[in-house]
Amino acid sequence: MPPRLHPSTFSSAVTTCSSLRPQCVSQPARTCREFSQTPCQRVTKRRRMFYEWLNTTGAALKEPIPGSTNYLGAYDKFGNLIRASPGWSRKRKDDQPKVEEPASTTDQPGGQEIEDELEISVRRSEQRKVKNKDDENELPPETAEDLRPFPMNKYFRSQPVLSEELREAIYQRVKQDGATVALASVEFGVSNERVGAVVRLKQMEKEWIAQGKVLAIPYSKAVLAMVPTTPYVDPSKPENKYQRPITHEAINDLIVHPATRQQLFVPVAESREFTRVDAGKAFDNGLLPADDRIPHPELVLAEKEIAMGLSLQERTSRALQRMDEEAQRKRRKEDKIKAELMSLKTVPKRRWDFVFKDVSVDAVGRDGRDYRGVGWRYGMPHEDRKRGQVKIPRRIEA
Amino acid sequence: MRKKARFHSLKKLRVRQDWSRWSLYSIAKVAQPSTANRTFFQQKWTAKAVTRAYHGEHIREKQWKHTFRRNLPAVVPMDHKYLARYNGSEQASGRGSGADTVDKPRIPPMTPYMQMTYFPLERRLDSAIFRSLFASSVRQARQFVVHGQVKVNGKKIPYPGYMLNPGDMFQVNPSSVMFATGAPKTRSSVKRKIDLEKKATRAAENTTRAPPPSDVVAPPVRDEPTPVELKKHMQDLMKSVEEVLSEDANVKAKDKQKFRALRQTIRKSISLWKTANPETISTLDTQFDFLKAQLSRAQPPFSPSPALTTTPSPIYNELAPAPTLSEDEEVALRKAFDKLKLETETTSKWNKRDSSAPYATPWRPRDYMNAFAFIPRYLEVNQNICAAVYLRHPVARPGLAEVPTPFPVETGQLAFTWYLRRR
């Protein structure tokens, strides 16, 4: 069979096609070898539509907008930035900070906070600054839709991250001023875990600087310019005197306990005061009320003391007492760990240390299966060579 | 053998976990699941297929089935003031005696549990790396892990399937991150040749002209002087400047002006040192910032001075140019210094042209990265050191699900129902 030859008319079709698209993204050149058996890539409707999209909406998403986020949710079908005024053009650079929609206050049942409001309250000060500048080329602040990287998913949006200054401030507050994690968390409106993580990461960053390692500064700048950030309101500055600190996230998140997922009908006498404690017990005997399960129960205590009408001195003395107790508990825990380490006998060697620990043969228990038992146990074969045994570590000690 | 299906196909649009333009296009084309003329099984099947093409497509189906959990985590943000004011009994108070709620309480937004189907996959090391914007796709993240570029809690972990525990810190090699997120290197051999020629001509020009500005570089961080030393250096410098100003009669008026400016800057920096207490000085970063600030500040003096060259500080030695400079040479040098200052301000020291780097230099983010740039709240990322901490498992909260998924909640629900194994 003679090789199939492609008609030469194809090449003209390609040139017309490329002339239709004068813009940036070029379709890969159709290399149609004369004697090739592989089917030639035709300019299908799908491909045409893809490149059309890429040259309208896609072109707007190719590079970041300076001083703003640039997500798919912010554009309409035709690739126009919805929140931009008609005169807005992308070319001119404006150093506008990233801000969100204005706040609105509503009441929620059951003492729940609204996440949206927290988000909205973020970056108030910046918003004010923006309003002062009247420039038609200014982008208005992003709405919730503008922060959606996935337009179809209404329940996901790009949430702000901590700015560099805020991270530094948290680090200084914890490391230099010696504030506890809980205190820093309340002050900055950042959850407990995040405060710990920020301090840990910042510490590592300082170590890197001290060692003269190369940091990924250009990457960091680029990323922090692309995502929304929570700015730091420095209270020591005179212009921020009457500003509240900006809340980054909800700090009192209550984890939904699996026992509370079911609906429960508990008959209770009308005369009885059925509180949260009782409700918790009705769901599960060991379930504590929300007051004790939130990350900051001390805030509830403090509020209760205010409601009781205690004086400021009394409240501070009580708070100090609580902090003292907390510190003592922590110290005791550390002492215990230290004592355990001290009880081990260590013989240092050139490469490894030998550590001896007192064990008892009886620890294996009557059936020899207790997890505290050590050494080779008869009747308990190792299964680590068996098929299907996963060897990926479960946890890695820091 | 059957040909492997295209990863990005226009015929069958699939959203993938990467930052490509095909993914962006497919995200834009995601639609509500079609229910007309389709059985429930078909709907579920399609939803499963579409979501699995995004979530952990590199994981075998059976593996994912084992990691699937039907209990989806959620939290409710609480108001501590409310908790302090009420004990919960107020919600039912007076119900039995005829009190009925007149105004209906506002219903909080729905908690989108159904968008949380794939939350166990977010725990995997490779997807966490992708989510913290350290890799441009999950497959690349996986490759980084396998190639030993990733450490968890300071230990090299070659398992992409390692399930992160809350509090685990993972770090990726910064050069890999810059490679993954940076624009690719595209330089033709012709362009390289042209550049080489240009460079040669520039070098030839430079030999005839002023000393190149490249000899003025930021001091290496390692052997930086302590603040005390620095202060001493500055005081010495001050003394020498004073000497020049008082004694030397043949110093020109313009040079004198420059010397006065220099004196001012030195005085300022000394006072800055005085105000700072030892605690603030002791931290390494302040030292670093201090030095940088000094470098940019000590930039004005370019006049010939033998006194300056004798100062003990290595920084100022570098900064003091060779004597006998003509006017236009001075201008050129000043320009070079200004450029240097600008560069240090935009930290271009870290972002210089480097032909050996595997990405386009100076570094810039790759195309379409901004459309995918979001960091979920369950991660805390420090971009400077390319490290992140996995704070907690992703949760759903009223109106918000933390698992990033491009699909509508209906699709999520269908997929979840598929894995409940009641077909």
Tab-separated table of N, CA, C and O in Angstrom, chain A residues 4 6-7 9-11 13-14 17 21 27-32 38-49 51, chain B residues 6 10-11:
chain	number	residue	atom	x	y	z
A	4	ARG	N	0.034	7.131	2.667
A	4	ARG	CA	-0.993	8.157	2.483
A	4	ARG	C	-0.356	9.539	2.511
A	4	ARG	O	0.443	9.857	3.387
A	6	HIS	N	-0.776	13.602	2.693
A	6	HIS	CA	-1.732	14.630	3.081
A	6	HIS	C	-1.786	15.691	2.017
A	6	HIS	O	-0.754	16.083	1.472
A	7	PRO	N	-2.964	16.147	1.669
A	7	PRO	CA	-3.038	17.223	0.674
A	7	PRO	C	-2.378	18.485	1.200
A	7	PRO	O	-2.416	18.789	2.384
A	9	THR	N	-3.198	21.358	0.871
A	9	THR	CA	-4.091	22.481	1.183
A	9	THR	C	-4.140	22.768	2.679
A	9	THR	O	-4.585	23.821	3.094
A	10	PHE	N	-3.694	21.818	3.464
A	10	PHE	CA	-3.740	21.997	4.905
A	10	PHE	C	-2.942	23.195	5.379
A	10	PHE	O	-3.335	23.905	6.280
A	11	SER	N	-1.811	23.380	4.773
A	11	SER	CA	-0.915	24.425	5.263
A	11	SER	C	-1.570	25.804	5.189
A	11	SER	O	-1.420	26.626	6.087
A	13	ALA	N	-4.716	26.395	5.446
A	13	ALA	CA	-5.709	26.472	6.518
A	13	ALA	C	-5.058	26.878	7.836
A	13	ALA	O	-5.588	27.682	8.598
A	14	VAL	N	-3.879	26.346	8.062
A	14	VAL	CA	-3.183	26.657	9.300
A	14	VAL	C	-2.829	28.134	9.369
A	14	VAL	O	-3.024	28.788	10.388
A	17	CYS	N	-5.740	30.215	10.198
A	17	CYS	CA	-6.113	30.058	11.588
A	17	CYS	C	-5.248	30.911	12.497
A	17	CYS	O	-5.729	31.579	13.401
A	21	ARG	N	-5.824	34.491	15.276
A	21	ARG	CA	-5.441	34.712	16.668
A	21	ARG	C	-4.177	35.546	16.713
A	21	ARG	O	-3.084	35.014	16.689
A	27	GLN	N	-0.928	28.466	19.187
A	27	GLN	CA	-1.217	27.056	19.086
A	27	GLN	C	0.065	26.362	18.652
A	27	GLN	O	0.811	26.895	17.830
A	28	PRO	N	0.324	25.186	19.225
A	28	PRO	CA	1.548	24.517	18.780
A	28	PRO	C	1.516	24.282	17.274
A	28	PRO	O	0.498	23.888	16.718
A	29	ALA	N	2.616	24.577	16.678
A	29	ALA	CA	2.676	24.501	15.217
A	29	ALA	C	2.371	23.079	14.759
A	29	ALA	O	2.880	22.109	15.314
A	30	ARG	N	1.511	22.977	13.814
A	30	ARG	CA	1.129	21.651	13.331
A	30	ARG	C	2.216	21.123	12.408
A	30	ARG	O	2.383	21.592	11.295
A	31	THR	N	2.957	20.210	12.950
A	31	THR	CA	3.994	19.625	12.110
A	31	THR	C	3.409	18.382	11.458
A	31	THR	O	3.199	17.370	12.095
A	32	CYS	N	3.117	18.508	10.235
A	32	CYS	CA	2.449	17.435	9.513
A	32	CYS	C	3.446	16.861	8.526
A	32	CYS	O	3.651	17.405	7.451
A	38	THR	N	0.780	8.959	11.524
A	38	THR	CA	-0.057	9.448	12.618
A	38	THR	C	-1.042	10.477	12.095
A	38	THR	O	-0.716	11.267	11.211
A	39	PRO	N	-2.258	10.431	12.632
A	39	PRO	CA	-3.254	11.374	12.138
A	39	PRO	C	-2.857	12.803	12.455
A	39	PRO	O	-2.317	13.099	13.511
A	40	CYS	N	-3.137	13.663	11.515
A	40	CYS	CA	-2.739	15.048	11.647
A	40	CYS	C	-3.673	15.758	12.623
A	40	CYS	O	-4.866	15.520	12.636
A	41	GLN	N	-3.094	16.628	13.458
A	41	GLN	CA	-3.923	17.368	14.404
A	41	GLN	C	-4.731	18.405	13.660
A	41	GLN	O	-4.201	19.398	13.182
A	42	ARG	N	-6.002	18.164	13.605
A	42	ARG	CA	-6.835	19.129	12.926
A	42	ARG	C	-7.266	20.217	13.905
A	42	ARG	O	-7.295	19.993	15.111
A	43	VAL	N	-7.609	21.360	13.365
A	43	VAL	CA	-8.095	22.433	14.219
A	43	VAL	C	-9.565	22.170	14.466
A	43	VAL	O	-10.427	22.560	13.692
A	44	THR	N	-9.831	21.442	15.532
A	44	THR	CA	-11.205	21.082	15.839
A	44	THR	C	-11.916	22.250	16.508
A	44	THR	O	-11.300	23.247	16.854
A	45	LYS	N	-13.204	22.068	16.682
A	45	LYS	CA	-13.991	23.112	17.331
A	45	LYS	C	-13.519	23.281	18.767
A	45	LYS	O	-13.419	24.394	19.293
A	46	ARG	N	-13.227	22.128	19.395
A	46	ARG	CA	-12.797	22.176	20.784
A	46	ARG	C	-11.508	22.973	20.932
A	46	ARG	O	-11.378	23.805	21.815
A	47	ARG	N	-10.576	22.678	20.041
A	47	ARG	CA	-9.292	23.395	20.130
A	47	ARG	C	-9.496	24.884	19.904
A	47	ARG	O	-8.918	25.719	20.589
A	48	ARG	N	-10.355	25.195	18.946
A	48	ARG	CA	-10.592	26.602	18.646
A	48	ARG	C	-11.177	27.300	19.872
A	48	ARG	O	-10.749	28.389	20.272
A	49	MET	N	-12.151	26.623	20.483
A	49	MET	CA	-12.780	27.226	21.654
A	49	MET	C	-11.784	27.397	22.788
A	49	MET	O	-11.770	28.410	23.499
A	51	TYR	N	-8.547	27.844	22.573
A	51	TYR	CA	-7.628	28.969	22.348
A	51	TYR	C	-8.347	30.297	22.399
A	51	TYR	O	-7.775	31.296	22.823
B	6	ARG	N	-4.874	10.626	27.300
B	6	ARG	CA	-4.223	11.913	27.477
B	6	ARG	C	-4.476	12.433	28.884
B	6	ARG	O	-5.579	12.334	29.399
B	10	LEU	N	-8.912	17.701	25.561
B	10	LEU	CA	-9.985	18.664	25.323
B	10	LEU	C	-11.291	17.940	25.041
B	10	LEU	O	-12.367	18.485	25.198
B	11	LYS	N	-11.153	16.682	24.600
B	11	LYS	CA	-12.344	15.905	24.305
B	11	LYS	C	-13.042	15.548	25.612
B	11	LYS	O	-14.250	15.646	25.737
